[in-house]
CSV table of C-alpha atoms and ligand atoms in Angstrom, one decimal:
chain,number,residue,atom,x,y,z
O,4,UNK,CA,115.4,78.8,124.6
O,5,UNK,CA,114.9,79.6,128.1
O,6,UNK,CA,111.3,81.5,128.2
O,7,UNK,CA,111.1,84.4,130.7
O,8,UNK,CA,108.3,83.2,133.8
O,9,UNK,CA,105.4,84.6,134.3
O,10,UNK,CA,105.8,86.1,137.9
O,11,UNK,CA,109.0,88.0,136.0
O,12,UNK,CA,107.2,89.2,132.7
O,13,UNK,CA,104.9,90.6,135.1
O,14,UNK,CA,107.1,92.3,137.3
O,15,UNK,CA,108.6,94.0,134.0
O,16,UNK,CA,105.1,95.3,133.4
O,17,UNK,CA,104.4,98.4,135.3
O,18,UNK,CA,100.3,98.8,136.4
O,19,UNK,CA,100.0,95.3,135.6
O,20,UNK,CA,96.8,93.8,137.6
O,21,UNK,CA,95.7,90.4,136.7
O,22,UNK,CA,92.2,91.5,138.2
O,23,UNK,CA,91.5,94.7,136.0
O,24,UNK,CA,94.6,94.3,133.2
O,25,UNK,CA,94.7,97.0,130.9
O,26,UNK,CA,94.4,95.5,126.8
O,27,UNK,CA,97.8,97.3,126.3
O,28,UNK,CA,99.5,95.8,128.9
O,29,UNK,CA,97.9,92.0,128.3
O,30,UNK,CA,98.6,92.6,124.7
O,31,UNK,CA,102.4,93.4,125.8
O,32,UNK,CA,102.9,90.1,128.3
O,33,UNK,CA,101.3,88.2,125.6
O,34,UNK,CA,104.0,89.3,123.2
O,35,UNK,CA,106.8,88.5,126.0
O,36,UNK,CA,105.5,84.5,125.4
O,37,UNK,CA,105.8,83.9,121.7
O,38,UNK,CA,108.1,80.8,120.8
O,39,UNK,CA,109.5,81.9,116.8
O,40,UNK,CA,109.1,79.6,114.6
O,41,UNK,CA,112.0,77.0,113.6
O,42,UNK,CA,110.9,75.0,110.8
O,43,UNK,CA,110.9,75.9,107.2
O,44,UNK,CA,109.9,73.9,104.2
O,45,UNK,CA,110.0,75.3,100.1
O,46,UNK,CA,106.5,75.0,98.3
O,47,UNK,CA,105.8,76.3,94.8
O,48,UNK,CA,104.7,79.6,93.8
O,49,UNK,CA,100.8,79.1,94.2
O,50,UNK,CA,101.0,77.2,97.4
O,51,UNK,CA,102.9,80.1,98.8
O,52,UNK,CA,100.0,82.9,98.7
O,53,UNK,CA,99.4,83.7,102.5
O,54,UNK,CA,102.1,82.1,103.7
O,55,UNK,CA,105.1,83.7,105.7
O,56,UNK,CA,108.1,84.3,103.9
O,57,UNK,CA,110.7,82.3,105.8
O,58,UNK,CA,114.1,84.4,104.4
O,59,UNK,CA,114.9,87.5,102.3
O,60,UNK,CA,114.7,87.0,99.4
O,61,UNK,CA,117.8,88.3,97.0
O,62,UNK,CA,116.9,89.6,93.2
O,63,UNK,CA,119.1,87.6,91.3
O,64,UNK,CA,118.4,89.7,88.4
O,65,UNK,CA,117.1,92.7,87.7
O,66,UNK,CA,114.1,94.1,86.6
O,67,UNK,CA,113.3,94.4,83.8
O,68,UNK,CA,116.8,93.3,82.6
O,69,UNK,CA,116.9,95.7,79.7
O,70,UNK,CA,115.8,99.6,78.8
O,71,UNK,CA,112.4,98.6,77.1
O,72,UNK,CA,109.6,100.8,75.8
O,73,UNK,CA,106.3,101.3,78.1
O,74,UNK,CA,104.5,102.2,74.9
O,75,UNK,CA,103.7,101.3,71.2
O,76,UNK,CA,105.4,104.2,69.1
O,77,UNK,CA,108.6,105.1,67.6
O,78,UNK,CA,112.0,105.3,69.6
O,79,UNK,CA,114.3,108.3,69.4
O,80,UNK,CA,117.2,110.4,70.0
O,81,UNK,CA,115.4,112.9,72.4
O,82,UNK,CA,118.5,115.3,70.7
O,83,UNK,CA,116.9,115.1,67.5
O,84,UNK,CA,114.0,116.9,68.2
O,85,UNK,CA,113.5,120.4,66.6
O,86,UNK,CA,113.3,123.2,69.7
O,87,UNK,CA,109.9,124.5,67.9
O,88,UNK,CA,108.3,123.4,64.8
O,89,UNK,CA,107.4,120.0,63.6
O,90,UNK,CA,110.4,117.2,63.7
O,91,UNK,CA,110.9,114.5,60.9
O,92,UNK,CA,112.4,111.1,61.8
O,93,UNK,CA,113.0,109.1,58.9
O,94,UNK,CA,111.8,105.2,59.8
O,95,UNK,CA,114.6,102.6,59.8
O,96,UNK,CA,112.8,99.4,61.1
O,97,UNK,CA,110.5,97.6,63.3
O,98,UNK,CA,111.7,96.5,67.5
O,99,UNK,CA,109.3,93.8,68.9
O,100,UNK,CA,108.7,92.5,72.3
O,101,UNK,CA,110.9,89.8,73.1
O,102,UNK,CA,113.2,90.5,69.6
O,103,UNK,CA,117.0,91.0,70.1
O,104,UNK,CA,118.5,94.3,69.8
O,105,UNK,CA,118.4,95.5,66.0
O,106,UNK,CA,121.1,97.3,64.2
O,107,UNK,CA,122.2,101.0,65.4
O,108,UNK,CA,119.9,103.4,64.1
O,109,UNK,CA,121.5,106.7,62.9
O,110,UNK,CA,121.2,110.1,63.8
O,111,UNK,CA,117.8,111.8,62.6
O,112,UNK,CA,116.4,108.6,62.3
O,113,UNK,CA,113.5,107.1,64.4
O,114,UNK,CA,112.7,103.5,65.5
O,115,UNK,CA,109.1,101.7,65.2
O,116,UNK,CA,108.9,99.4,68.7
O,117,UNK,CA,106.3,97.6,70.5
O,118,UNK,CA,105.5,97.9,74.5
O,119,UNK,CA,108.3,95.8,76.4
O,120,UNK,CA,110.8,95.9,72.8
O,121,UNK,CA,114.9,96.3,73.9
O,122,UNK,CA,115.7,100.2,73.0
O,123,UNK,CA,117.9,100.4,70.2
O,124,UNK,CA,121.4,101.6,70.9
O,125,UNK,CA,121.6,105.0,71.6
O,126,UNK,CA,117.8,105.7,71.2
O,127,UNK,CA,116.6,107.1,74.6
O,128,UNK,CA,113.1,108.4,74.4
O,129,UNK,CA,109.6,106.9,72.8
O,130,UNK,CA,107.0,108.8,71.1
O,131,UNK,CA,103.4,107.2,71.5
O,132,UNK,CA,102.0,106.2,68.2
O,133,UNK,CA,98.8,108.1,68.1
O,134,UNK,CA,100.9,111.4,69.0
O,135,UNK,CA,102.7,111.1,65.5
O,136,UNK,CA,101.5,110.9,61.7
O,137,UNK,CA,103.5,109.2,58.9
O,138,UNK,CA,104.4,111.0,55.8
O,139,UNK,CA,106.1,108.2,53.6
O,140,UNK,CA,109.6,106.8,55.2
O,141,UNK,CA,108.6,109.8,57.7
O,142,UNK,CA,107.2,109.9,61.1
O,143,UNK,CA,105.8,113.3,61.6
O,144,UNK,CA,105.8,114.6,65.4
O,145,UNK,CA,104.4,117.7,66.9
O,146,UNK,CA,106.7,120.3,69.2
O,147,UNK,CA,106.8,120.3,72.6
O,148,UNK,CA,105.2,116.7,73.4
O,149,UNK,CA,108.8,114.9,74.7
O,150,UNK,CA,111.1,115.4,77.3
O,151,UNK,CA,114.0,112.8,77.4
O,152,UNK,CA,113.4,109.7,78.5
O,153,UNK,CA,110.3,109.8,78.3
O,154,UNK,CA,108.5,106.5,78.0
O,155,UNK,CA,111.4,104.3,78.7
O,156,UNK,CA,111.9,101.8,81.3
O,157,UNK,CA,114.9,101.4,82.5
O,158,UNK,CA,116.6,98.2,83.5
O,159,UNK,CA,116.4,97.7,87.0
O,160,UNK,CA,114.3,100.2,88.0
O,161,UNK,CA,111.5,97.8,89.5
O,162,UNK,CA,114.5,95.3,91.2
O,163,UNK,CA,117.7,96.3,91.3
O,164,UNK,CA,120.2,93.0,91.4
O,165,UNK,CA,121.2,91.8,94.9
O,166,UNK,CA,118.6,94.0,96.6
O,167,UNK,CA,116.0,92.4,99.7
O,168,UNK,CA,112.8,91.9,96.7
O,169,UNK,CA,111.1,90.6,99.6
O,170,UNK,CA,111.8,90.1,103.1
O,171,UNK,CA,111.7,87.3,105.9
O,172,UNK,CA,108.6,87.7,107.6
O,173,UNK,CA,105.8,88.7,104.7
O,174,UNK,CA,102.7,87.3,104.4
O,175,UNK,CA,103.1,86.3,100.5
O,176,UNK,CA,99.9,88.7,98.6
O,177,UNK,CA,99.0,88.2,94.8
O,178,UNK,CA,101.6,91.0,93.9
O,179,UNK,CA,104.4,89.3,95.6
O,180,UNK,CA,103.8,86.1,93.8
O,181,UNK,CA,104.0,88.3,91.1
O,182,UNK,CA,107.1,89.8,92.0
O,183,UNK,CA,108.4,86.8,92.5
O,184,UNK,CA,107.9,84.9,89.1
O,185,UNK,CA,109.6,88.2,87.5
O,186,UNK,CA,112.4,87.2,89.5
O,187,UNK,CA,112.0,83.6,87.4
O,188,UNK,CA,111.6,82.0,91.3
O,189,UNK,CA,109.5,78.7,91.1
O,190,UNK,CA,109.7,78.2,94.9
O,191,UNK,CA,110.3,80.0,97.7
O,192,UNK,CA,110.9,79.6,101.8
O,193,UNK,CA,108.2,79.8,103.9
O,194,UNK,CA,107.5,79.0,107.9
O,195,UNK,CA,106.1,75.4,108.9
O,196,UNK,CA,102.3,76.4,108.9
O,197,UNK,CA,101.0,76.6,112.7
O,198,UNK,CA,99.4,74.5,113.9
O,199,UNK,CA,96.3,75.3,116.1
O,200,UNK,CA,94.1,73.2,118.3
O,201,UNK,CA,90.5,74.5,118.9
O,202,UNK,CA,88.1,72.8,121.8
O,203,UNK,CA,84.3,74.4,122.9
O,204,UNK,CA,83.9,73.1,126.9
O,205,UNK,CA,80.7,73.6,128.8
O,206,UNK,CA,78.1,70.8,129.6
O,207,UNK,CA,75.5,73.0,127.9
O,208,UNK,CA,76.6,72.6,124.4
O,209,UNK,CA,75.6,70.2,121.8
O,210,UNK,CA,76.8,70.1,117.8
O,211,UNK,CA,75.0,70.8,114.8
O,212,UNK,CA,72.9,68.6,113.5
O,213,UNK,CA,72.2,66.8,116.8
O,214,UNK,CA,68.7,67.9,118.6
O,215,UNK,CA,69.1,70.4,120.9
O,216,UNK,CA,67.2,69.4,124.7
O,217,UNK,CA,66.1,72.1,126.7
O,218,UNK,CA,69.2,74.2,128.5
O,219,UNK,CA,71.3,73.5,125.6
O,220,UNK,CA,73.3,76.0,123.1
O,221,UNK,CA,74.7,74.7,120.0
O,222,UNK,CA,78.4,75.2,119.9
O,223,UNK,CA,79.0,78.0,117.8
O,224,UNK,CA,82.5,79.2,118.8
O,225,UNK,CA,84.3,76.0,117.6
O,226,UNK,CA,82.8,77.3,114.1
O,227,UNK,CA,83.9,81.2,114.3
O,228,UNK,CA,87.6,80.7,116.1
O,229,UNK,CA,87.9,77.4,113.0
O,230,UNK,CA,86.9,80.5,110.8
O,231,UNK,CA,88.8,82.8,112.1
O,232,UNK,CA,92.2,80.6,112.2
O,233,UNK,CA,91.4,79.6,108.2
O,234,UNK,CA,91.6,83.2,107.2
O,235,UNK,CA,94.8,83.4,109.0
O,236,UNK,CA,96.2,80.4,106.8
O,237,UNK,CA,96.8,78.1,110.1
O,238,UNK,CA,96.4,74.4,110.4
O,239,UNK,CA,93.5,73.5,112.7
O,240,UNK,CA,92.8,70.4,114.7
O,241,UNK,CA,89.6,70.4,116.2
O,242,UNK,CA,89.2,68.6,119.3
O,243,UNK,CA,85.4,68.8,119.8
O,244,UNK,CA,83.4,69.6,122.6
O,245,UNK,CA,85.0,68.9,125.5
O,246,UNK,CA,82.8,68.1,129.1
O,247,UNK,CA,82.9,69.6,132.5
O,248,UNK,CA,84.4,66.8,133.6
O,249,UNK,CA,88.4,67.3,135.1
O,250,UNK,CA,89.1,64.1,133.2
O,251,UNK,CA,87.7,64.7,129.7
O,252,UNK,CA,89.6,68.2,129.7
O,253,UNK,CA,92.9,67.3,131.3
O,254,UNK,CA,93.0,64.6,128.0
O,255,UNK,CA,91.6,67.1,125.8
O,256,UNK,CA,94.2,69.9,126.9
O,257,UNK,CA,97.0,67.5,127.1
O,258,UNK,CA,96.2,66.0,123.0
O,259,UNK,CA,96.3,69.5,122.2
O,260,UNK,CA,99.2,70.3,123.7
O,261,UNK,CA,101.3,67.4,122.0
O,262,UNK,CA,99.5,68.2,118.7
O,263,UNK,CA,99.6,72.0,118.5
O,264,UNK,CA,101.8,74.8,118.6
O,265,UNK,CA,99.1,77.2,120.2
O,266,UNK,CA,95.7,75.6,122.0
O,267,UNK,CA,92.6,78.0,121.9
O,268,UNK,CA,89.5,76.8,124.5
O,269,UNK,CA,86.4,78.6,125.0
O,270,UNK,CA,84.0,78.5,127.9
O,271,UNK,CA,84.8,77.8,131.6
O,272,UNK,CA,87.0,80.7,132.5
O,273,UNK,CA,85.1,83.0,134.1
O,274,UNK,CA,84.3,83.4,138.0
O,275,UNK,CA,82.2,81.9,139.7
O,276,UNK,CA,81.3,79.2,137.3
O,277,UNK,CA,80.7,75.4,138.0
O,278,UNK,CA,83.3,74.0,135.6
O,279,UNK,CA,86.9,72.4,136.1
O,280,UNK,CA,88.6,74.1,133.2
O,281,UNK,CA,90.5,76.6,135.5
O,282,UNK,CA,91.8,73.7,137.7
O,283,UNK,CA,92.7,71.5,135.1
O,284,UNK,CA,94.3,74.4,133.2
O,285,UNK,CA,96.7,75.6,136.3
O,286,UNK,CA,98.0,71.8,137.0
O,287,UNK,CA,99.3,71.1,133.2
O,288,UNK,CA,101.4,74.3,133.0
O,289,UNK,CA,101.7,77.9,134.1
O,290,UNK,CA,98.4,79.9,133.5
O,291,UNK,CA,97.3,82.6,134.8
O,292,UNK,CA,93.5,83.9,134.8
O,293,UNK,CA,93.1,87.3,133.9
O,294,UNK,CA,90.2,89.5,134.6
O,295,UNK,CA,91.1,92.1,131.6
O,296,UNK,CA,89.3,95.7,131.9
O,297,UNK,CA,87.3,95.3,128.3
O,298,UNK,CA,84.3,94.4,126.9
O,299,UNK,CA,83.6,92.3,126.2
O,300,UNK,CA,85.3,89.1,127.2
O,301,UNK,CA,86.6,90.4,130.7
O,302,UNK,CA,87.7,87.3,131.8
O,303,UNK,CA,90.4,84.9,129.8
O,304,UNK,CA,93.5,82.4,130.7
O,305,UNK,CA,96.5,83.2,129.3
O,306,UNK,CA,99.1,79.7,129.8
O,307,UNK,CA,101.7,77.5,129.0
O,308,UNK,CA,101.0,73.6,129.0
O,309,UNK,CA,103.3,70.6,128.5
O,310,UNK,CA,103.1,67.1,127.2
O,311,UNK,CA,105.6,65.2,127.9
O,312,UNK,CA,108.9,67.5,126.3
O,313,UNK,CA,106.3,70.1,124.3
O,314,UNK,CA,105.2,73.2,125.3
O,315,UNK,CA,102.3,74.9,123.4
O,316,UNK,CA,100.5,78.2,124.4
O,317,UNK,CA,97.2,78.1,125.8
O,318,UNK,CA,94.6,80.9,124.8
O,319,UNK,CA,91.9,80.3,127.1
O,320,UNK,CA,88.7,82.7,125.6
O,321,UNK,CA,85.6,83.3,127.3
O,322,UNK,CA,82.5,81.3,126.5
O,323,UNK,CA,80.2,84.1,125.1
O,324,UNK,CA,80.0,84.4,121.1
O,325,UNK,CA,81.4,87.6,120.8
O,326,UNK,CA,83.6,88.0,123.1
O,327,UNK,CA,85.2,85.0,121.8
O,328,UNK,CA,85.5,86.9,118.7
O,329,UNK,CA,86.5,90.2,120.0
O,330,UNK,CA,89.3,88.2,122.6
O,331,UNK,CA,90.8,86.7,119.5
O,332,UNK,CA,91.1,89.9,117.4
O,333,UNK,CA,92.6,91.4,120.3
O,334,UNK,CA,95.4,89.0,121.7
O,335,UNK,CA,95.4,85.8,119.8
O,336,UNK,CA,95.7,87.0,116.1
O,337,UNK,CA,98.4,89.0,116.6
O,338,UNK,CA,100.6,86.2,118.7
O,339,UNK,CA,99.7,83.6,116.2
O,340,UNK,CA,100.8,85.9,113.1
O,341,UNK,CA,103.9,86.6,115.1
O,342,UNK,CA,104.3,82.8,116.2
O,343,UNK,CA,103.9,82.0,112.3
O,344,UNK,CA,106.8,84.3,111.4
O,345,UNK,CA,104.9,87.1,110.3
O,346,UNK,CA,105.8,90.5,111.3
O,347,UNK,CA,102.2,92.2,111.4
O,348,UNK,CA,102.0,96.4,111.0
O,349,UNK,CA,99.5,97.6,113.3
O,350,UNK,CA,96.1,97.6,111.1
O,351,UNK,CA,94.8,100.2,109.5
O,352,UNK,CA,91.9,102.0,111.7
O,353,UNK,CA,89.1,104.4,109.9
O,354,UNK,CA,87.8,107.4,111.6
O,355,UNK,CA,84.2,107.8,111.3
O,356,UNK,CA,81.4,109.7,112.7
O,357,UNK,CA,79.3,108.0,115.7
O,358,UNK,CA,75.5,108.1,114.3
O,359,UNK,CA,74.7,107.7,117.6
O,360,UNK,CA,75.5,108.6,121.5
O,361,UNK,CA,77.2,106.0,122.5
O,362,UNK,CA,77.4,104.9,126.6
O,363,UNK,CA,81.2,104.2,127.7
O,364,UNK,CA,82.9,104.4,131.2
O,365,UNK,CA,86.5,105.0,130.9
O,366,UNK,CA,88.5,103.0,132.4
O,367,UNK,CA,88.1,99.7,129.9
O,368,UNK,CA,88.5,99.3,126.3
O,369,UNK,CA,85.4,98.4,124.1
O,370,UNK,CA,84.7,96.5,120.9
O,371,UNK,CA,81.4,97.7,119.6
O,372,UNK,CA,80.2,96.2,116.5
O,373,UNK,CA,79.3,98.8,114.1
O,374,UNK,CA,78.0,99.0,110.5
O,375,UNK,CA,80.8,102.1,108.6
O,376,UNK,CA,78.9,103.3,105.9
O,377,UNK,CA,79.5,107.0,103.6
O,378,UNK,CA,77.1,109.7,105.1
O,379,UNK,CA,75.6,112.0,102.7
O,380,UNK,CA,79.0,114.3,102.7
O,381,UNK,CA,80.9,111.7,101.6
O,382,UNK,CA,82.5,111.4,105.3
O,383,UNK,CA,82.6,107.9,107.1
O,384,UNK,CA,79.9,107.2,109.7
O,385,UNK,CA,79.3,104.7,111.8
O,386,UNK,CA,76.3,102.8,113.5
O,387,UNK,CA,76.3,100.5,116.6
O,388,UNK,CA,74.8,97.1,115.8
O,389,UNK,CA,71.9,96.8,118.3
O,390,UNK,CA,71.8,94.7,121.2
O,391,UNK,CA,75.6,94.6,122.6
O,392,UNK,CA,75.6,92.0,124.6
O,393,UNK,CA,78.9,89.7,124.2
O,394,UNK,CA,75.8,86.4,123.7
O,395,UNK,CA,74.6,88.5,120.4
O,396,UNK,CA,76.1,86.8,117.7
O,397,UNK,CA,74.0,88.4,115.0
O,398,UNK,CA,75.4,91.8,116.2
O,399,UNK,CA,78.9,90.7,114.9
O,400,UNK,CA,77.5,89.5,111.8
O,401,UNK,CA,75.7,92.5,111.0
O,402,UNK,CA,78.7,94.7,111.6
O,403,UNK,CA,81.6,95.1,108.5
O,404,UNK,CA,84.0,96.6,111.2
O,405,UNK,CA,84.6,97.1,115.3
O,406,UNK,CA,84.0,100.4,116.8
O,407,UNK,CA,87.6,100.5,119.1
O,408,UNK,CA,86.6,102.9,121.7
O,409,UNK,CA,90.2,103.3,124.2
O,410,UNK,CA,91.0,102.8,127.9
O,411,UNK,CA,90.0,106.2,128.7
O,412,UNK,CA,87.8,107.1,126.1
O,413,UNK,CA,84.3,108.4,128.3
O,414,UNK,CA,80.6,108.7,126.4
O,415,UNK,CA,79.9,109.5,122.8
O,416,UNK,CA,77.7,112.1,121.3
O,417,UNK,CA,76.1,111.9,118.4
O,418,UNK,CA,79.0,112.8,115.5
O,419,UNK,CA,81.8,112.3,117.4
O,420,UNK,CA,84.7,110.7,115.3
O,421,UNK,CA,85.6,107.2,116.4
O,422,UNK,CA,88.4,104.3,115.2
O,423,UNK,CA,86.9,101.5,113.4
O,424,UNK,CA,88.4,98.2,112.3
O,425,UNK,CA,87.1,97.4,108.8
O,426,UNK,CA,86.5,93.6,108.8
O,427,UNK,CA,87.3,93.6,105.1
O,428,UNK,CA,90.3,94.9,102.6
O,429,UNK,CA,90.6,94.9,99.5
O,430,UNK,CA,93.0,92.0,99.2
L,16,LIG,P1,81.2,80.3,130.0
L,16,LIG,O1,82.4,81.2,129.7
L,16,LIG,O2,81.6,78.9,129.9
L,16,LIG,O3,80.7,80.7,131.4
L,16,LIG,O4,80.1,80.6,129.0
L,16,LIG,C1,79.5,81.8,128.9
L,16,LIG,C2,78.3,81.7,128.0
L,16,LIG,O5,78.7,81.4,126.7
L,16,LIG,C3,77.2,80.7,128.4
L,16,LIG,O6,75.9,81.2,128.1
L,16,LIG,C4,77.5,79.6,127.5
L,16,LIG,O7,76.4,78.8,127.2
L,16,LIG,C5,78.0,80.3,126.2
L,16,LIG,N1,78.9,79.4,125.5
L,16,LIG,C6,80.0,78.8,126.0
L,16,LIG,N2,80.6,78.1,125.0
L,16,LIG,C7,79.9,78.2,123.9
L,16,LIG,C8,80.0,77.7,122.6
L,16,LIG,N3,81.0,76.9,122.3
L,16,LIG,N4,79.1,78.1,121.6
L,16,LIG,C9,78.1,78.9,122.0
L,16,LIG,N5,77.9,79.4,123.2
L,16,LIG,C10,78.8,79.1,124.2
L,17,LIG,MG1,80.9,77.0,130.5
């Protein structure tokens, strides 16, 4: 692969200003840098939930293989059922679930099966027991209750043979494990799992469990961008907390690079700060050092560094809390799905009503942390977590989903609708 340079992704990207870069147009030149992945391995069934599906996968059968009842009752010839008035089947034996086909049964004559038993030849339509009443070697069943076909599955009709079950690129869910032991699969093809190194720089921070001097922050980020990658189902290396110090980051960055697919620093990017990070970024690679119109986490480095022959892409996030949260949902997930394999749908965004006015110049997208709840109508409303400040942690925690107000988006009054992210889903 020859990878397009930066100065010419750029150039293809009209507006684009490293000093006030739109989300939409960072999110676009991010997209222009994302290596595919090459390696595939086959793991069981189980130790494929989450993973990316690495090929399409071909039903080599179909599903379900026969016509099969989807109730308990009696099969039937839908033909033999009187126009009005009451119809009498006379019973000529028993189908269970996972028996072989009986005998033909003949004409004016009714089947007893089970939920999943074959269909007898010919039969076409299944009565539910508790619909019918038995009157000696009779079944009894009331007018106007079946039309043909009627409670019959038909072969094939959840996967046809030779048809895409699955294809390359999903991130396996429980029903697609599912799906896939109905096909009788044991193992499947799935994308190498990416790996992603994670480093906290700044002089400032210490680590849990060590005592904290005055000046000092503990180093939370290393915690929420490890979180963060985990629910993503990537491998992490954690490479500390790296110093101030040109030396200590150059080795950091340059272990990363030879261990990882993608690195991901926080701290030290921003202007005006006393650290080395930007210097020591720019001479292992191409990076640039954006200054992105949102907030928060204006400022981030987006890069490419080598060790020796390997390349791995460099997600420099700022060194506040959230915005190291909010700069990771918005450019790093996404790259890291799509450098995993996945092909991600845009998510799903709620529309709720803003309990409160919110302040908002246009002319920068922000993440506000909000708490969606149902108002008394049964609509979806929304309230801003406090203190927005991209240091208040416990503003992100609070929130179950970010308030995404747009580019131009201006001020808020009370009950306008906004677009929310819901942190959580159902599966
Ligand atoms: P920086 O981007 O390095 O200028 O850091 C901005 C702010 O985020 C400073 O107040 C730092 O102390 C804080 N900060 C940086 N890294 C971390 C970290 N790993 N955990 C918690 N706070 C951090
Ligand atoms: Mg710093």
């Amino acid at each position: 692969m020859n990878p397009a340079s930066f100065a010419a992704i750029a150039a293809s990207l009209a507006g684009y200003d490293p000093q006030a870069l739109r989300v939409e147009l960072a999110q676009q030149f991010i997209a222009e840098l994302l290596p595919l992945p090459q390696q595939s391995e086959t793991v069981g069934l189980r130790a494929a939930l989450g993973r990316v599906l690495a090929a399409d996968i071909i039903s080599p059968l179909q599903v379900p293989a026969h016509d099969n009842s989807a109730m308990d009752g009696y099969a039937l010839r839908a033909s033999d059922l009187a126009i009005d008035g009451e119809t009498r089947l006379r019973l000529a034996g028993t189908s269970l679930a996972g028996g072989a086909v009986s005998g033909s049964v003949a004409n004016g004559q009714c089947q007893r099966i089970m939920t999943g038993a074959l269909m007898p030849a010919g039969l076409d339509t299944v009565v539910p027991q508790e619909f019918t009443r038995l009157d000696g070697e009779y079944v009894v069943i009331p007018p106007g209750i079946l039309r043909t076909g009627d409670n019959r599955r038909l072969a094939g009709e959840d996967l046809a043979l030779g048809s895409v079950a699955l294809a390359a690129g999903r991130v396996l869910r429980p029903a697609d494990l599912g799906l896939l032991a109905s096909l009788g699969l044991a193992e499947v093809p799935v994308w190498r799992r990416l790996k992603v190194a994670i480093m906290s720089t700044g002089d400032e921070l210490r680590g849990v469990g060590e005592p904290l001097p005055p000046g000092c922050v503990y180093d939370s980020n290393r915690y929420t961008m490890w979180a963060m990658l985990e629910r993503l189902g990537l491998e992490v290396i954690d490479l500390g907390i790296v110093r101030d110090q040109p030396e200590a980051l150059r080795e950091a960055l340059m272990r990363a690079a030879a261990l990882a697919d993608a690195v991901i620093s926080s701290g030290g990017v921003s202007v005006g700060e006393a650290d080395h990070t930007k210097r020591v970024m720019a001479e292992l690679g191409e990076v640039l050092f954006w200054r992105i119109a949102m907030r928060p986490g204006r400022p981030m480095a987006i890069g490419r560094i080598r060790s020796g022959e390997k390349t791995a892409l460099l997600f420099g996030l700022p060194g506040n809390p959230v915005a190291v949260m909010v700069t990771f949902y918005a450019f790093v997930r996404e790259a890291l799905l799509r450098m995993s394999g996945a092909r991600p749908e845009p998510l799903p965004l709620l529309r709720a009503a803003s309990t409160r006015a919110l302040r908002k110049k246009a002319g920068r997208t922000e993440y506000q942390r909000g708490v969606v709840k149902r108002g008394a109508g049964g609509q979806w409303q929304v309230d801003i977590t406090g203190n927005q400040g991209s240091g208040i942690l416990s503003s992100m925690s609070q929130a179950n989903g970010l308030v995404l107000l747009g580019h131009q988006q201006g001020d808020v009054a009370v009950g306008d609708l906004v677009d929310v992210v819901p942190f959580d889903g159902l599966i």
